[in-house]
Short mmCIF file of C-alpha atoms in Angstrom, two decimals:
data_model
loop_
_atom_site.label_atom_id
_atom_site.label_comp_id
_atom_site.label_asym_id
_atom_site.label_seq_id
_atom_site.Cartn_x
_atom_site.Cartn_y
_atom_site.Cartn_z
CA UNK A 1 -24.48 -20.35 -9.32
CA UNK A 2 -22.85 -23.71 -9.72
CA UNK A 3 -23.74 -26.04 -6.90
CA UNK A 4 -20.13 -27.12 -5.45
CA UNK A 5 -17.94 -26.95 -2.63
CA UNK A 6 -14.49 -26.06 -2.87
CA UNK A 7 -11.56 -26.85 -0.45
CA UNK A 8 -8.54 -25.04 -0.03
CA UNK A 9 -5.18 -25.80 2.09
CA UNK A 10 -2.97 -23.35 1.93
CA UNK A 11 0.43 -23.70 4.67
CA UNK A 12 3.11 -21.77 5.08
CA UNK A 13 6.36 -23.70 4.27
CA UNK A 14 8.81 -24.74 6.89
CA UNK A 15 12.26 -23.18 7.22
CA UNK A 16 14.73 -25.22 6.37
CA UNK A 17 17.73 -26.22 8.82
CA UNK A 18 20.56 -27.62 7.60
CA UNK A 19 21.28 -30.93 9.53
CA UNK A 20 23.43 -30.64 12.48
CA UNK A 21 24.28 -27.33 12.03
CA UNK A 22 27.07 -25.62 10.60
CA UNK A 23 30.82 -27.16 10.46
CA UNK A 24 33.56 -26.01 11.38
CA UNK A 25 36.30 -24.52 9.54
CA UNK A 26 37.00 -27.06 6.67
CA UNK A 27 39.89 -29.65 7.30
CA UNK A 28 39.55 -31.74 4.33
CA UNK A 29 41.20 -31.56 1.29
CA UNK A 30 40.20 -32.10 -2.46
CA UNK A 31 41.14 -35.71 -4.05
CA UNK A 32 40.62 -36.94 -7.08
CA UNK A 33 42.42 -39.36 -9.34
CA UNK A 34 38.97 -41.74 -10.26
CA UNK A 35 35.76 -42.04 -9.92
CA UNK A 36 34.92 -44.31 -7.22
CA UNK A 37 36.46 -43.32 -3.57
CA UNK A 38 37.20 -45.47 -0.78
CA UNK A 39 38.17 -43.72 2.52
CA UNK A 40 38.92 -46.15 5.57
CA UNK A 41 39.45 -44.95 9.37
CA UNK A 42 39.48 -46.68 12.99
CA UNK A 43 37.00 -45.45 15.17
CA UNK A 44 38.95 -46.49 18.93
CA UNK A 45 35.99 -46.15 21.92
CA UNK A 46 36.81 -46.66 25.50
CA UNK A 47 34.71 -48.91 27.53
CA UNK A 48 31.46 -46.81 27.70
CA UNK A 49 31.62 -44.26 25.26
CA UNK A 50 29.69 -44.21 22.66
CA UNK A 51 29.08 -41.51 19.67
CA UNK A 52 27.32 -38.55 20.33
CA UNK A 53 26.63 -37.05 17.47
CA UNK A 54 28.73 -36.95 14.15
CA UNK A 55 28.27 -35.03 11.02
CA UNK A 56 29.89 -35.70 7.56
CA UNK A 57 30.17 -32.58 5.44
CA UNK A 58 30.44 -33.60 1.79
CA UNK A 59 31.07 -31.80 -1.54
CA UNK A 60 32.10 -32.74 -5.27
CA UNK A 61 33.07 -31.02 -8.18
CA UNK A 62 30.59 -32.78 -10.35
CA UNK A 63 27.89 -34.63 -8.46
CA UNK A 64 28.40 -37.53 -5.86
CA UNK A 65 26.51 -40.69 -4.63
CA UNK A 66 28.04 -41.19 -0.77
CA UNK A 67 27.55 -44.08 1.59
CA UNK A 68 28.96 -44.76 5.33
CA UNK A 69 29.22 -48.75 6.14
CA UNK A 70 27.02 -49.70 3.32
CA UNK A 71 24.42 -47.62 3.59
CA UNK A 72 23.55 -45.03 1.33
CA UNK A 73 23.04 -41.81 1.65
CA UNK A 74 22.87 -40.24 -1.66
CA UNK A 75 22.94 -41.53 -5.15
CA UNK A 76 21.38 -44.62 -6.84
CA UNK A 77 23.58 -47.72 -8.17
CA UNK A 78 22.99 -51.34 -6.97
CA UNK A 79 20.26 -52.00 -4.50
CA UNK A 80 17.34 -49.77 -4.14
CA UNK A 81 17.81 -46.12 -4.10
CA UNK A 82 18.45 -44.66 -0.96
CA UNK A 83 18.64 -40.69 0.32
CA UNK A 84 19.12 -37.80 -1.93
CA UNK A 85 20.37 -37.45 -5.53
CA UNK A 86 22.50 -35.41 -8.06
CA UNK A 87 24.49 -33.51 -4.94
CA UNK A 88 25.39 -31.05 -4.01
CA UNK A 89 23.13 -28.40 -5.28
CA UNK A 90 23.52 -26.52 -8.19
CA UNK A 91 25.24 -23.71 -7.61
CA UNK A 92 25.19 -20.96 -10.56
CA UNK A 93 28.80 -20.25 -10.81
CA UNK A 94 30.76 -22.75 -8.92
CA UNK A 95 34.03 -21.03 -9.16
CA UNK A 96 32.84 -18.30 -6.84
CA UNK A 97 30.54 -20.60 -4.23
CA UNK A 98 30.33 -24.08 -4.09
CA UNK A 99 27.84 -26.03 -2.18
CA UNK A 100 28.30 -28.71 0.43
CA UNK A 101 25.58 -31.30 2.02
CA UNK A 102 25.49 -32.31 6.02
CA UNK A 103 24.54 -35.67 6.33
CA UNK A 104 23.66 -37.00 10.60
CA UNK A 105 25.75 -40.28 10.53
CA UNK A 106 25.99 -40.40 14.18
CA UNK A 107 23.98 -44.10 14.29
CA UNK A 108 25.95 -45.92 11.37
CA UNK A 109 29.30 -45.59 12.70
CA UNK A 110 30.60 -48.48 14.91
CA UNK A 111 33.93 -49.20 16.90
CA UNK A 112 36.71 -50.48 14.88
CA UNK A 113 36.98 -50.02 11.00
CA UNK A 114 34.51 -47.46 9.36
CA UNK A 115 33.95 -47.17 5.34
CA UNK A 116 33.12 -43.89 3.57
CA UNK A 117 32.32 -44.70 -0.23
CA UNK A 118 31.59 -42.33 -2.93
CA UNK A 119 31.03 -42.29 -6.61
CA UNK A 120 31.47 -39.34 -8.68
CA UNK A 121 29.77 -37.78 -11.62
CA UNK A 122 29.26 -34.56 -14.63
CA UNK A 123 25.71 -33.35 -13.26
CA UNK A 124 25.52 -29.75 -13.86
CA UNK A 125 29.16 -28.74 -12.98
CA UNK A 126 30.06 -29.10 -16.98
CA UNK A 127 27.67 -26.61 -18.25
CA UNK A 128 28.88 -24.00 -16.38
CA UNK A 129 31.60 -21.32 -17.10
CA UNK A 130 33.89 -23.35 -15.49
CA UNK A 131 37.29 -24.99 -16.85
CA UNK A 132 35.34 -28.20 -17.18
CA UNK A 133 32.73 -27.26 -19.85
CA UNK A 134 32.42 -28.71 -23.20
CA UNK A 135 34.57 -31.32 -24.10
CA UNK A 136 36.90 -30.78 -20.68
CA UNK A 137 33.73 -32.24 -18.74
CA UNK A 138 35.42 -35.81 -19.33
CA UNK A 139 38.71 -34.68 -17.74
CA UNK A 140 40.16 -36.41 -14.18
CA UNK A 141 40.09 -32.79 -13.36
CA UNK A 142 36.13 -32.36 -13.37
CA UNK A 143 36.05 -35.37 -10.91
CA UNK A 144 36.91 -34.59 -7.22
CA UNK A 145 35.67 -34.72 -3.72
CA UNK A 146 36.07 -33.53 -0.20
CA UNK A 147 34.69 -34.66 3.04
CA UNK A 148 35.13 -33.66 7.01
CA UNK A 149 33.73 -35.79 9.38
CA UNK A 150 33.25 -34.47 12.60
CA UNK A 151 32.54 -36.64 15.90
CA UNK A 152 32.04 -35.82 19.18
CA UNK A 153 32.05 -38.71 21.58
CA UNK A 154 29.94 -39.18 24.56
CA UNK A 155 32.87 -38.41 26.90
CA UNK A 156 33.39 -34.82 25.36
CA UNK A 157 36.34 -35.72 23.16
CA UNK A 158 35.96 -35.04 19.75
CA UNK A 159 38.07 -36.05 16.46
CA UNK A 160 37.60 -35.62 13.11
CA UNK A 161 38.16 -37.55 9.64
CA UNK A 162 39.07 -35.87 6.42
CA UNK A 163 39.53 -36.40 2.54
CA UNK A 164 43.35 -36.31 2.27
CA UNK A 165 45.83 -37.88 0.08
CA UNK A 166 48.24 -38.19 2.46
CA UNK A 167 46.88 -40.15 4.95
CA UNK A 168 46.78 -43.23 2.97
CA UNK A 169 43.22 -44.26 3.76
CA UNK A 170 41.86 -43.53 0.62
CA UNK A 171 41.96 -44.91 -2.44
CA UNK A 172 40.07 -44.69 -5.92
CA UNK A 173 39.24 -45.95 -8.88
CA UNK A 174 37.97 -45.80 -12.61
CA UNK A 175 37.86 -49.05 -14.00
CA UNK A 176 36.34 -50.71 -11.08
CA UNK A 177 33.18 -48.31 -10.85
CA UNK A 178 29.97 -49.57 -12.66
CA UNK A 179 28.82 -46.54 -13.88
CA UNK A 180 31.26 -46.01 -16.85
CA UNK A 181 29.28 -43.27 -18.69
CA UNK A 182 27.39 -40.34 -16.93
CA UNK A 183 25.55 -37.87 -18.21
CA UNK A 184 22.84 -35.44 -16.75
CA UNK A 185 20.80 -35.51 -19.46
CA UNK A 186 21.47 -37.63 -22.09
CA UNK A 187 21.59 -40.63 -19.60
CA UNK A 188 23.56 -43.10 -17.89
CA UNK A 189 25.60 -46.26 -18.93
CA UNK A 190 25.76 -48.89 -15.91
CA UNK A 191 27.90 -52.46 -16.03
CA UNK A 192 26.70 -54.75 -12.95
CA UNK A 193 29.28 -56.89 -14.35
CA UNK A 194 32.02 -54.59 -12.68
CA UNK A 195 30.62 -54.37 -9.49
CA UNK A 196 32.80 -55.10 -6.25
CA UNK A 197 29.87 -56.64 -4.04
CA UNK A 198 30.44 -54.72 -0.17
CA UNK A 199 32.88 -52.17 -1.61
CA UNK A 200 32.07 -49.84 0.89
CA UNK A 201 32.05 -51.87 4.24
CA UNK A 202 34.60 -52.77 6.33
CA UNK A 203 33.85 -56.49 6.73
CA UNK A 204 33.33 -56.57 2.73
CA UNK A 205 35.94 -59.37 0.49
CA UNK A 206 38.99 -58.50 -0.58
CA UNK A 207 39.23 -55.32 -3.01
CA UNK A 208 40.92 -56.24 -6.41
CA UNK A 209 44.02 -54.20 -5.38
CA UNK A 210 44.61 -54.06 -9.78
CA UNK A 211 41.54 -51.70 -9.81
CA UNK A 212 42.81 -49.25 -7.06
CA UNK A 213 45.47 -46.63 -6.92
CA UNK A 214 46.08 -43.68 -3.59
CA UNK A 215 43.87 -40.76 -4.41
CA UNK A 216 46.07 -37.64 -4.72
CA UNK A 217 45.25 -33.91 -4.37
CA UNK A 218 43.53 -32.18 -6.50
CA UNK A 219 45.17 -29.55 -8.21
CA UNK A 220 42.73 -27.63 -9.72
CA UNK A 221 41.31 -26.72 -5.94
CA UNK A 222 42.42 -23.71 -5.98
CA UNK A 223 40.01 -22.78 -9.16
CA UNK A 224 36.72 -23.44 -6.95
CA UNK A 225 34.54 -21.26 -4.74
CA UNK A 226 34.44 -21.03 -1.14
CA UNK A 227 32.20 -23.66 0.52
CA UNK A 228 29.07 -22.69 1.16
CA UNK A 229 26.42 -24.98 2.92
CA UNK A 230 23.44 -26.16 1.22
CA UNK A 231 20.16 -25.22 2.68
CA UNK A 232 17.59 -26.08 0.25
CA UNK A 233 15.76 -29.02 -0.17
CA UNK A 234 17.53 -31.74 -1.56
CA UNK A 235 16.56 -33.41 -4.78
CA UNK A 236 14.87 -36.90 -3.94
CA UNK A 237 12.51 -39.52 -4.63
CA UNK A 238 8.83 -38.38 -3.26
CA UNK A 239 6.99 -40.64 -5.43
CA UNK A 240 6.85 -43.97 -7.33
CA UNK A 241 4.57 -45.69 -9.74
CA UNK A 242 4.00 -48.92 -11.39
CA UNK A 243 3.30 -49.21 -14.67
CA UNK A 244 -0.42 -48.86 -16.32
CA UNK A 245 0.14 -51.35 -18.83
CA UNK A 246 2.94 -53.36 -20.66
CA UNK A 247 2.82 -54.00 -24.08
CA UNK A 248 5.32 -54.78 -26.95
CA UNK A 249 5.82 -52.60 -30.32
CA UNK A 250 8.69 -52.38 -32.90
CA UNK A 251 11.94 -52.27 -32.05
CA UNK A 252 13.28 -48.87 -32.46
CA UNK A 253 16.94 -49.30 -31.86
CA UNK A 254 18.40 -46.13 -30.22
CA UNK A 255 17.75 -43.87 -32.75
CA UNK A 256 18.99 -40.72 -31.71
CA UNK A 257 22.15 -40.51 -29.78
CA UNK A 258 23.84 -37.32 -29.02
CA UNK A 259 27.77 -36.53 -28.03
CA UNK A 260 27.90 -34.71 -25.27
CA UNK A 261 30.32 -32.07 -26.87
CA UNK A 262 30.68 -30.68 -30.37
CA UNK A 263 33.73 -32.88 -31.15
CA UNK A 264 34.12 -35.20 -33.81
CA UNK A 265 34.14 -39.19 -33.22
CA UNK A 266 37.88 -39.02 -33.70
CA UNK A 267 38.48 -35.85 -31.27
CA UNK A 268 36.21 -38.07 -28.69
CA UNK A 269 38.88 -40.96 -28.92
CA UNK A 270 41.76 -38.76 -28.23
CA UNK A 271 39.80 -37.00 -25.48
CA UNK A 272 38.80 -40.10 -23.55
CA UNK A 273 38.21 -43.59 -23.68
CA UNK A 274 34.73 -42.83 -22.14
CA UNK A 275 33.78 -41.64 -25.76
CA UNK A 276 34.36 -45.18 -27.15
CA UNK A 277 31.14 -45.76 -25.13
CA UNK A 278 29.25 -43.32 -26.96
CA UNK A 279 30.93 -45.07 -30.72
CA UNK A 280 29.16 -48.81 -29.21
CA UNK A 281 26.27 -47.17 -28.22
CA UNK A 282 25.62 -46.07 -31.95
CA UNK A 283 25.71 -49.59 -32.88
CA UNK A 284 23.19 -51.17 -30.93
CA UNK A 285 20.55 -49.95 -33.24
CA UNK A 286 19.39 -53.22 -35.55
CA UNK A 287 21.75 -54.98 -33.38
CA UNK A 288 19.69 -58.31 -32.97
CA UNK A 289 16.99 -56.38 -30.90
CA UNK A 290 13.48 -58.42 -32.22
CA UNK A 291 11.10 -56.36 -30.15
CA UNK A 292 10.48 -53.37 -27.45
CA UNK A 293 8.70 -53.96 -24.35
CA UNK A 294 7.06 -50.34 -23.83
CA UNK A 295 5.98 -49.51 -19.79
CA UNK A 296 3.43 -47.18 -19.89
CA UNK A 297 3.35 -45.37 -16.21
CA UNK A 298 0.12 -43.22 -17.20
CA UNK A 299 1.69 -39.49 -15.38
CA UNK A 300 4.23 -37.54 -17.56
CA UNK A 301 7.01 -36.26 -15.06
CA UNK A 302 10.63 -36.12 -14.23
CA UNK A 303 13.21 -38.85 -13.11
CA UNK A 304 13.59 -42.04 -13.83
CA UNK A 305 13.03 -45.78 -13.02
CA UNK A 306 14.22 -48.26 -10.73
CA UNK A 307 15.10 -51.91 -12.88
CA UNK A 308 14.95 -55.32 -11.66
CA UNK A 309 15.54 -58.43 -13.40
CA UNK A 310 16.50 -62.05 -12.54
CA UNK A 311 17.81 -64.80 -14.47
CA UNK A 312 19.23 -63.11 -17.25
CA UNK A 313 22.48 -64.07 -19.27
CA UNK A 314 25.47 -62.04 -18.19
CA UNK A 315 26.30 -59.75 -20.32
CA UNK A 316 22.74 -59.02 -21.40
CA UNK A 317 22.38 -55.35 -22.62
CA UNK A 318 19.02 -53.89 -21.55
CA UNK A 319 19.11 -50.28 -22.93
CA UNK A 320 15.82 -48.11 -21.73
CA UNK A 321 14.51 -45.30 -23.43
CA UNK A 322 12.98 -42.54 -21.67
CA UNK A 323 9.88 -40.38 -23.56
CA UNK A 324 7.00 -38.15 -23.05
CA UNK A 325 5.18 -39.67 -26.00
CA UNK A 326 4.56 -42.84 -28.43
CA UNK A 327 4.85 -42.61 -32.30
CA UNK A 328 2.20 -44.23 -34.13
CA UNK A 329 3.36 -47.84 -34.18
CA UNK A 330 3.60 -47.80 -29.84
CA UNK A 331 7.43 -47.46 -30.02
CA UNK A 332 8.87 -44.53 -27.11
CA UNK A 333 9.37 -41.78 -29.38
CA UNK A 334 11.94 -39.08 -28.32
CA UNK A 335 13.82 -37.84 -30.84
CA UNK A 336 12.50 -34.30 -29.54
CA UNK A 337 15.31 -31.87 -31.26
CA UNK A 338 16.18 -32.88 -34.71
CA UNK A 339 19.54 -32.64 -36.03
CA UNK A 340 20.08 -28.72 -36.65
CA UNK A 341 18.26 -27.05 -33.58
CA UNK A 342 21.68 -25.89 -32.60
CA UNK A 343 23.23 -24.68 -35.34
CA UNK A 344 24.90 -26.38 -38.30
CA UNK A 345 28.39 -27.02 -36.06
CA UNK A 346 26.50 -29.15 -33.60
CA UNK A 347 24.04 -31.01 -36.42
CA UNK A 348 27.58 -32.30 -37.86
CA UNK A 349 27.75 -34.44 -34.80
CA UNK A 350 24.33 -35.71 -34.04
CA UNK A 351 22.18 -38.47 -35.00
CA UNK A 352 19.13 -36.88 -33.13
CA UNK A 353 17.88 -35.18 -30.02
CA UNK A 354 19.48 -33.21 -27.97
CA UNK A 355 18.39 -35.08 -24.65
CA UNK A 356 19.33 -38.53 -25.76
CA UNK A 357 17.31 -39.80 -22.65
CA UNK A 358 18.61 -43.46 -22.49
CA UNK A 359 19.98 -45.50 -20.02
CA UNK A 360 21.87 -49.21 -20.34
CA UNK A 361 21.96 -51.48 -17.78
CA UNK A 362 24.36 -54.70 -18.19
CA UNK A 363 23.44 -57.48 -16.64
CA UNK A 364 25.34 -59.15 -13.70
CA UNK A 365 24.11 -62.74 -14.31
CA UNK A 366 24.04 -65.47 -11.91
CA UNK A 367 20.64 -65.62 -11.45
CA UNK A 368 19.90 -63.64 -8.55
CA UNK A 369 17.86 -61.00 -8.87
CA UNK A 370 19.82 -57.60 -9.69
CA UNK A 371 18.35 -54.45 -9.09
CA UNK A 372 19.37 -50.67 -10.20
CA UNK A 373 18.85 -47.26 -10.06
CA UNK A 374 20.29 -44.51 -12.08
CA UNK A 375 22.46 -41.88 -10.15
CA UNK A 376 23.51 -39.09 -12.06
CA UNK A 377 20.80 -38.28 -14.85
CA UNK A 378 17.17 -37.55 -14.73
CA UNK A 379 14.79 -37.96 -18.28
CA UNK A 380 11.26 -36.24 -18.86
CA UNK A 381 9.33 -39.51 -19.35
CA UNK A 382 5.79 -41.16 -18.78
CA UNK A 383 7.02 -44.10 -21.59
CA UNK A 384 9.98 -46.50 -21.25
CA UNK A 385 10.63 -48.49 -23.78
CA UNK A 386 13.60 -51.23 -23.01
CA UNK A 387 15.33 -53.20 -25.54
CA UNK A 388 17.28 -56.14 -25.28
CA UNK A 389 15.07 -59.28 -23.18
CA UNK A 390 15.38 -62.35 -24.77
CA UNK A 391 12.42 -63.29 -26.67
CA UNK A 392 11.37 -65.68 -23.80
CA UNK A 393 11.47 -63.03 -21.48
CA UNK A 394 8.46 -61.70 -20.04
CA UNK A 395 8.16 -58.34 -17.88
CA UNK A 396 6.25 -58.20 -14.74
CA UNK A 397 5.03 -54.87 -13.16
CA UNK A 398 7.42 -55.41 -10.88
CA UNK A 399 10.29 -55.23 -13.42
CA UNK A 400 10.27 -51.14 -13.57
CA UNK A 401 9.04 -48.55 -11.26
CA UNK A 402 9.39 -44.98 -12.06
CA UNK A 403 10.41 -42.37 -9.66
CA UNK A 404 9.25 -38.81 -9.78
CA UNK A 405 12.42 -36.44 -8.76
CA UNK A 406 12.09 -32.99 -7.72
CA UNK A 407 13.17 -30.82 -4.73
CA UNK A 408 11.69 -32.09 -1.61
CA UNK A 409 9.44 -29.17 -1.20
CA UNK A 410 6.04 -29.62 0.50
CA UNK A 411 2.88 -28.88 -1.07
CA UNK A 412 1.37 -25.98 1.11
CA UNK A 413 -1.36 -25.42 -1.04
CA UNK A 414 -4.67 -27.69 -2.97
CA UNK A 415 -7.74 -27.16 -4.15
CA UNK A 416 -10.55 -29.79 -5.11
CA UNK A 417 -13.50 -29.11 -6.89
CA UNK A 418 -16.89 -31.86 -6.32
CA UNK A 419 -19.08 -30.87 -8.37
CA UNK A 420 -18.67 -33.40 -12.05
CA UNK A 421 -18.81 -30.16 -14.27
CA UNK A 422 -15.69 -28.80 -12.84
CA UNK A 423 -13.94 -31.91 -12.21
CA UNK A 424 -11.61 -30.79 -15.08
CA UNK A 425 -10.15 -28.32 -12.90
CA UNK A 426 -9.06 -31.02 -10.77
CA UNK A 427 -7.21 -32.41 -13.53
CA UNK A 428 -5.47 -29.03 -14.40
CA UNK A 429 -4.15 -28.77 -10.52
CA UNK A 430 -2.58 -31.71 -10.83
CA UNK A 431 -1.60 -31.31 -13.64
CA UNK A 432 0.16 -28.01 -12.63
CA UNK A 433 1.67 -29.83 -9.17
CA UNK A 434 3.48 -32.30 -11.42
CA UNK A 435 4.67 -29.56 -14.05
CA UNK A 436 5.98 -27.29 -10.96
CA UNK A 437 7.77 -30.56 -9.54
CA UNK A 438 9.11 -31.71 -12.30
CA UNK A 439 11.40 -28.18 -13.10
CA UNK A 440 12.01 -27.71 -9.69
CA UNK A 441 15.77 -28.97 -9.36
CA UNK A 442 18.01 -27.77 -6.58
CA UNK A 443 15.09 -24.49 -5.91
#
């Protein structure tokens, strides 16, 4: 027999409790009208009372980022990531049950003038047999949201706040949200330049009132499911890395970039102005790019990476390419599905994979250092290759970290092998721990 010892952990998993319980009957009401949200409400307190306990109930058709007072509770953006991502849930046929988050915000409310923000996107709501699949996934109509905040003050008096667009507290916008292209696959298109520093405080600057409109109802409410609260885990960060090595390699120019629907260019146009995105991002490829700086992060999994960079020009387009291998000359290779895995009808309209994996970032400038985090995409990656430094421009390890996202589910079980002829087995657990984790997605 093989001299080894083996140790095994095996737990069972904790049941999950949905945080603060269950609401109670819903109050709010669907808006929509852009994809940023500002909601704004007093919070009057009485000499000694304070705030018990409150409990904002959340949902989106799409997928939301959502903050109270600045701080984030879901979603990436500006700053470091914070809280869960790609909410709420996926739910297999939204137009029967819909899923809805409860976040505790009982310690970031304050007397006075409270901020709810939110930012919407596509996530999984478009491939669904819903009215916004296909080319109807870039429609104001497969962008809405709907909160209730309940609080119940120290005194016993309660009140609540909801998403209405009567009340006049909230507004949106389109033009004024950084993240003007979303996808939850093919990737995410991010301008720092548009940012609206403290958006979602109450003691931020001004709001460009140009960029803002009232939200208004959402008509197509009456399409969705019932409400249904979400119990399992919620998709987050549970691990990051920094990179093995950095080195440079041939610039590859985006080589395969996919539309995101079976139209033509033209159709795209006439659809949306998003699509124009999609037209510019073609073009980047041989666009003055000399080199690729490749980050090499050593553990194939599933997310995507945080970016921080100081000092560049504004206006600097950094465009990162997400891939589970190199080709032969170093450059991120990721052109997975060539053109005519889908049938001829979709091979009209591609110039590659069918996961375009890519992200663009444009810089803020000003010097300061600017930091970012995708919210509504994830990309199969252990390579990043980024395009677009100036050729003086030298990464630092610091410059990306990648971020494994999964389900937060707890390992309950491991095994580990000592002796050197079976340390191969160790390999092939973990190699199975980050396969499981990386396909585990609202499970």
């Amino acid at each position: 027999p093989v001299p080894a010892w083996v140790a095994f952990r095996v737990a069972l998993p904790p049941m999950q409790r949905p945080t603060g319980g269950a609401s109670s009957a819903w109050q709010g009401g669907w808006i929509f009208g852009g994809t940023q949200l500002r909601g704004e409400f007093p919070l009057e307190l009485s000499e000694g009372v304070q705030v018990a306990s409150a409990i904002a109930y959340v949902s989106g058709v799409g997928c939301f980022s959502f903050s109270v007072n600045g701080q984030r509770l879901a979603g990436g953006g500006e700053g470091e990531p914070g809280g869960s991502f790609l909410d709420p849930g996926f739910s297999t046929v939204p137009t029967y049950r819909l899923l809805y988050r409860a976040f505790d915000v009982t310690t970031l409310l304050r007397k006075g003038s409270n901020v709810v923000g939110a930012r919407l996107g596509q996530c999984k709501f478009g491939y669904l047999r819903t009215f916004c699949e296909g080319a109807d996934a870039w429609k104001p109509a497969c962008r809405a949201f709907v909160l209730q905040l309940n609080v119940k003050l120290s005194n016993g008096q309660g009140m609540n706040f909801t998403s209405s667009a009567d009340s006049g507290a909230w507004r949106v916008t389109t033009e004024g949200n950084p993240v003007f292209y979303a996808h939850l696959f093919h990737g995410e298109m991010y301008d720092a330049r548009r940012e609206q520093p403290h958006w979602d405080e109450p003691d931020g600057p001004p709001l460009v009132e140009a960029l803002w409109q009232p939200a208004v109802a959402y008509d197509r409410a009456g399409d969705l499911g019932a409400l249904s609260l979400m119990t399992m885990p919620a998709i987050a960060v549970t691990e990051r890395r920094s990179p093995r090595r950095i080195y440079q390699a041939p610039a590859a120019g985006l080589r395969s970039v996919v539309n995101p629907t079976l139209l033509s260019m033209q159709q795209q146009r006439e659809t949306s102005e998003q699509f124009a995105v999609l037209e510019s991002w073609r073009k980047l490829e041989d666009a003055g790019v000399a080199k690729t700086w490749v980050f090499d992060f050593g553990q194939n999994w599933a997310g995507f990476a945080t970016l921080k960079v100081a000092g560049l020009p504004a206006g600097t387009r950094l465009t990162l390419r997400y891939g589970e291998v190199t080709a032969k000359d170093g450059s991120v290779f990721n052109a997975y599905c060539q053109a005519g895995c889908a049938g001829p009808s979709f091979a009209d309209d591609m110039l590659g994979n069918a996961a375009n994996q890519t992200d663009v970032y444009i810089v803020r400038g000003g010097g300061a250092e600017e930091t970012y985090t995708p919210s509504f995409t994830y990309h199969g990656f252990r390579f990043i290759g980024v395009e677009g430094f100036p050729d003086e421009f030298r990464p630092s390890p610091d410059t990306l970290t990648a971020l494994w996202l999964r389900s937060d589910l707890p390992t309950n079980g491991h095994v580990h092998f000592s002796d050197d002829r079976l340390r191969l087995l160790n390999s092939l657990q973990t190699a199975v721990i980050y396969t499981q984790g990386s396909n585990l997605h609202s499970i």
